[in-house]
Short mmCIF file of C-alpha atoms in Angstrom, two decimals:
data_model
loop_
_atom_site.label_atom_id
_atom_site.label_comp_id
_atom_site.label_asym_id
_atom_site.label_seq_id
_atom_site.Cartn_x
_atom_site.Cartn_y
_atom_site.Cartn_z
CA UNK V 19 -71.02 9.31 -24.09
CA UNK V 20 -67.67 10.30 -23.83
CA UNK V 21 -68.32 11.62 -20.68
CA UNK V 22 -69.26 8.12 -19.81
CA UNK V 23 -66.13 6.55 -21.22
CA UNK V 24 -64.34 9.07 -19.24
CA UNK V 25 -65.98 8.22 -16.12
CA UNK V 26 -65.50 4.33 -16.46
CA UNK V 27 -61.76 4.54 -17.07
CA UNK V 28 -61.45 7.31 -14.07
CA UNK V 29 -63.24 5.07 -11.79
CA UNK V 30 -61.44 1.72 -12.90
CA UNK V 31 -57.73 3.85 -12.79
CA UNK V 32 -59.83 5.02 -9.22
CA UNK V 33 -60.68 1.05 -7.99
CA UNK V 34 -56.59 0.08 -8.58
CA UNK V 35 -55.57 2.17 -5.71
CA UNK V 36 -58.32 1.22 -3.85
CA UNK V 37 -58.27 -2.59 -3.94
CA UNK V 38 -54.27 -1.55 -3.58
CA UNK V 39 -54.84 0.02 0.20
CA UNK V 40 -57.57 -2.52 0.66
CA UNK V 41 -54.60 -5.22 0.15
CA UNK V 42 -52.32 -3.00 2.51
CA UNK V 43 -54.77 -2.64 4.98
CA UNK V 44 -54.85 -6.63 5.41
CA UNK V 45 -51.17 -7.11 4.99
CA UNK V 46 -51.10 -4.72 7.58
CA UNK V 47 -53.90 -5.83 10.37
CA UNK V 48 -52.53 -9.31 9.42
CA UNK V 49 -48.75 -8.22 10.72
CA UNK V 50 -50.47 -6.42 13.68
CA UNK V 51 -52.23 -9.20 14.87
CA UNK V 52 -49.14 -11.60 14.20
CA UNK V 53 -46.85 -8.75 15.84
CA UNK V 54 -49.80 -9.18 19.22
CA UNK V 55 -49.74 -13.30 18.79
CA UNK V 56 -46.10 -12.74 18.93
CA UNK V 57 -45.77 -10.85 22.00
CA UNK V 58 -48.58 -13.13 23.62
CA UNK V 59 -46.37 -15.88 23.10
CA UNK V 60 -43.47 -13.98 24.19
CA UNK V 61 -44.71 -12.85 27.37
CA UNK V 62 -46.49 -16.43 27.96
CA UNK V 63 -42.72 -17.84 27.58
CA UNK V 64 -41.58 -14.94 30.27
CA UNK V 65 -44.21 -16.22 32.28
CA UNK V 66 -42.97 -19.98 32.37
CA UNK V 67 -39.54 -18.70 32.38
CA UNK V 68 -40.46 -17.06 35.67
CA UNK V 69 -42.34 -19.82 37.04
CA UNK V 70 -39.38 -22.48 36.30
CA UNK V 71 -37.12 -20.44 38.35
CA UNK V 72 -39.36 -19.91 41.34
CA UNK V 73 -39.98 -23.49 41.19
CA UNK V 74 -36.31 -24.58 40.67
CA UNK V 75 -35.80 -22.21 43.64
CA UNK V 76 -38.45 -23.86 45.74
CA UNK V 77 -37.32 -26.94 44.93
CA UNK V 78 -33.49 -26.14 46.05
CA UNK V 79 -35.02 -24.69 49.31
CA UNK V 80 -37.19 -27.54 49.78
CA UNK V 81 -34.47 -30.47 49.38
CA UNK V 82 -31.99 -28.37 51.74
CA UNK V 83 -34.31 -28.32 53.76
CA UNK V 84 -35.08 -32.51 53.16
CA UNK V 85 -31.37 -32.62 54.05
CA UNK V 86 -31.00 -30.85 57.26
CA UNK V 87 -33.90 -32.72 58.87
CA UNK V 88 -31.76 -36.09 57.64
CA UNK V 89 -29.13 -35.03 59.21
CA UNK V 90 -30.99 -33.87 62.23
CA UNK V 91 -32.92 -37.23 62.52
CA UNK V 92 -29.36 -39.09 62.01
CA UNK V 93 -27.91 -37.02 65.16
CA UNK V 94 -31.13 -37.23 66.99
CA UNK V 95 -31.18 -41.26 66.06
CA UNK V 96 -26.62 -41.08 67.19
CA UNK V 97 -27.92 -39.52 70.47
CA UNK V 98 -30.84 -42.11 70.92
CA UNK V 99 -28.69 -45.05 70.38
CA UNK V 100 -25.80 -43.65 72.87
CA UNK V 101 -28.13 -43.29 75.90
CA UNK V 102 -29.99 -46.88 75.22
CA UNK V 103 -26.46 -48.52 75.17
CA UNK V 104 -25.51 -46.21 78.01
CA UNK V 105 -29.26 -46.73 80.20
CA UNK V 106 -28.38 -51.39 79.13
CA UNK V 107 -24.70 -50.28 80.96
CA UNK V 108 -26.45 -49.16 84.02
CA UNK V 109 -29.23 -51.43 83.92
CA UNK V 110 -26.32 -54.32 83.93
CA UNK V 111 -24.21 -52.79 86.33
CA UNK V 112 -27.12 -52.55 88.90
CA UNK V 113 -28.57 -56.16 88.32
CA UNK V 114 -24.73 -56.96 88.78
CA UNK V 115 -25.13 -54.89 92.34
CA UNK V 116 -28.54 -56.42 92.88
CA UNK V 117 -27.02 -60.07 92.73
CA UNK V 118 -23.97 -59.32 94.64
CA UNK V 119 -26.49 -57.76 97.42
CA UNK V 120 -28.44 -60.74 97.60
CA UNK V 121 -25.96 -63.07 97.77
CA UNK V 122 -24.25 -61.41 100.64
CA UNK V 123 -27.89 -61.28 102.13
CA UNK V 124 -28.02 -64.67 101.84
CA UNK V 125 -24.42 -65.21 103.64
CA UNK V 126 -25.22 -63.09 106.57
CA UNK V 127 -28.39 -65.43 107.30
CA UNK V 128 -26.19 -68.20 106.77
CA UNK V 129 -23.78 -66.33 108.86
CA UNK V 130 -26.82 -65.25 111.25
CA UNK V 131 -28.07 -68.54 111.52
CA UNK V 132 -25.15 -70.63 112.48
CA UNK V 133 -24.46 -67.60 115.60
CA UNK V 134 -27.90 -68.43 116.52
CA UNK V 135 -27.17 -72.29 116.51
CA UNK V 136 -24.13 -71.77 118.27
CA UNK V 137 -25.37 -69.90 120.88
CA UNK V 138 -28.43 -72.27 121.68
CA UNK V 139 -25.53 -74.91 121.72
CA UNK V 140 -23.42 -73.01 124.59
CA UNK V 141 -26.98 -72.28 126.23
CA UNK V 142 -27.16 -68.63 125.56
CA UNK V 143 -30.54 -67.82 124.40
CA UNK V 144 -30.29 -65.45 121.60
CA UNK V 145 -33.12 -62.19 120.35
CA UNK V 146 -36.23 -63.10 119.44
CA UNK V 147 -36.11 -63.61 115.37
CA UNK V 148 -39.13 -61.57 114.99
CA UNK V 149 -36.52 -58.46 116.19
CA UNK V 150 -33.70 -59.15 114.26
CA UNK V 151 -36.45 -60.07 111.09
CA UNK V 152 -36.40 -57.34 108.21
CA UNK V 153 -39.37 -57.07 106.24
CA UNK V 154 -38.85 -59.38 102.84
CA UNK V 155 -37.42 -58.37 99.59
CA UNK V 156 -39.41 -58.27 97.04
CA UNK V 157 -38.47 -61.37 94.41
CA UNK V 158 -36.30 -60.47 91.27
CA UNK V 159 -34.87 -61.79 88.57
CA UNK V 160 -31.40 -63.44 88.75
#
């Protein structure tokens, strides 16, 4: 039996090393796998890292680009507003001419018509009206 003896306390002495590595093997697929979690995280925060830039770039290219169609709309609006007040000018000025050209029309009938009366009254008989007749003006607004 004192083999037996022998045997237990070799194999107990034997199982303290064991359950040691078994205990160092955990410890140490534990660390591993907190050492990968670690780098997953790490390279996930890369990741975002990367992606806030590109977007903070996009953004800055995007709003420029916001701001130079403002400013072209504001120029484009500038230019707008200079040739309506500029086409009202000319619009005025020739409804000015337009009136003034009318009422000299309507002197030289006067004008016309007293020659005619004048020369009925000294006997001359003056040109047929339908001659001296241009076709009518169209009617505008005064």
């Amino acid at each position: 039996m004192p083999e037996l003896a022998t045997i237990l306390v070799q194999a107990s002495i034997g199982v303290v090393p064991l359950g040691a590595a078994w205990f160092a093997y955990k410890a140490s697929t534990d660390a591993n796998r907190r050492t990968a979690e670690t780098a997953e995280r790490q390279t996930a925060l890369e990741k975002s890292k990367v992606d806030s830039e590109a977007f903070e770039r996009a953004r800055d290219i995007y709003d420029s680009g916001i701001e130079l169609l403002e400013r072209q709309l504001a120029r484009v609006q500038g230019q707008f507003d200079q040739l309506n007040e500029e086409a009202e000018e000319e619009r005025d000025t020739l409804m000015a001419r337009i009136r003034l050209m009318q009422h000299q029309i309507e002197d030289l009938e006067t004008t016309v018509a007293t020659l005619r009366r004048q020369l009925i009254e000294i006997g001359v008989s003056p040109a047929p009206r339908t001659l001296l007749a241009a076709p009518p003006l169209p009617a505008t607004e005064q």
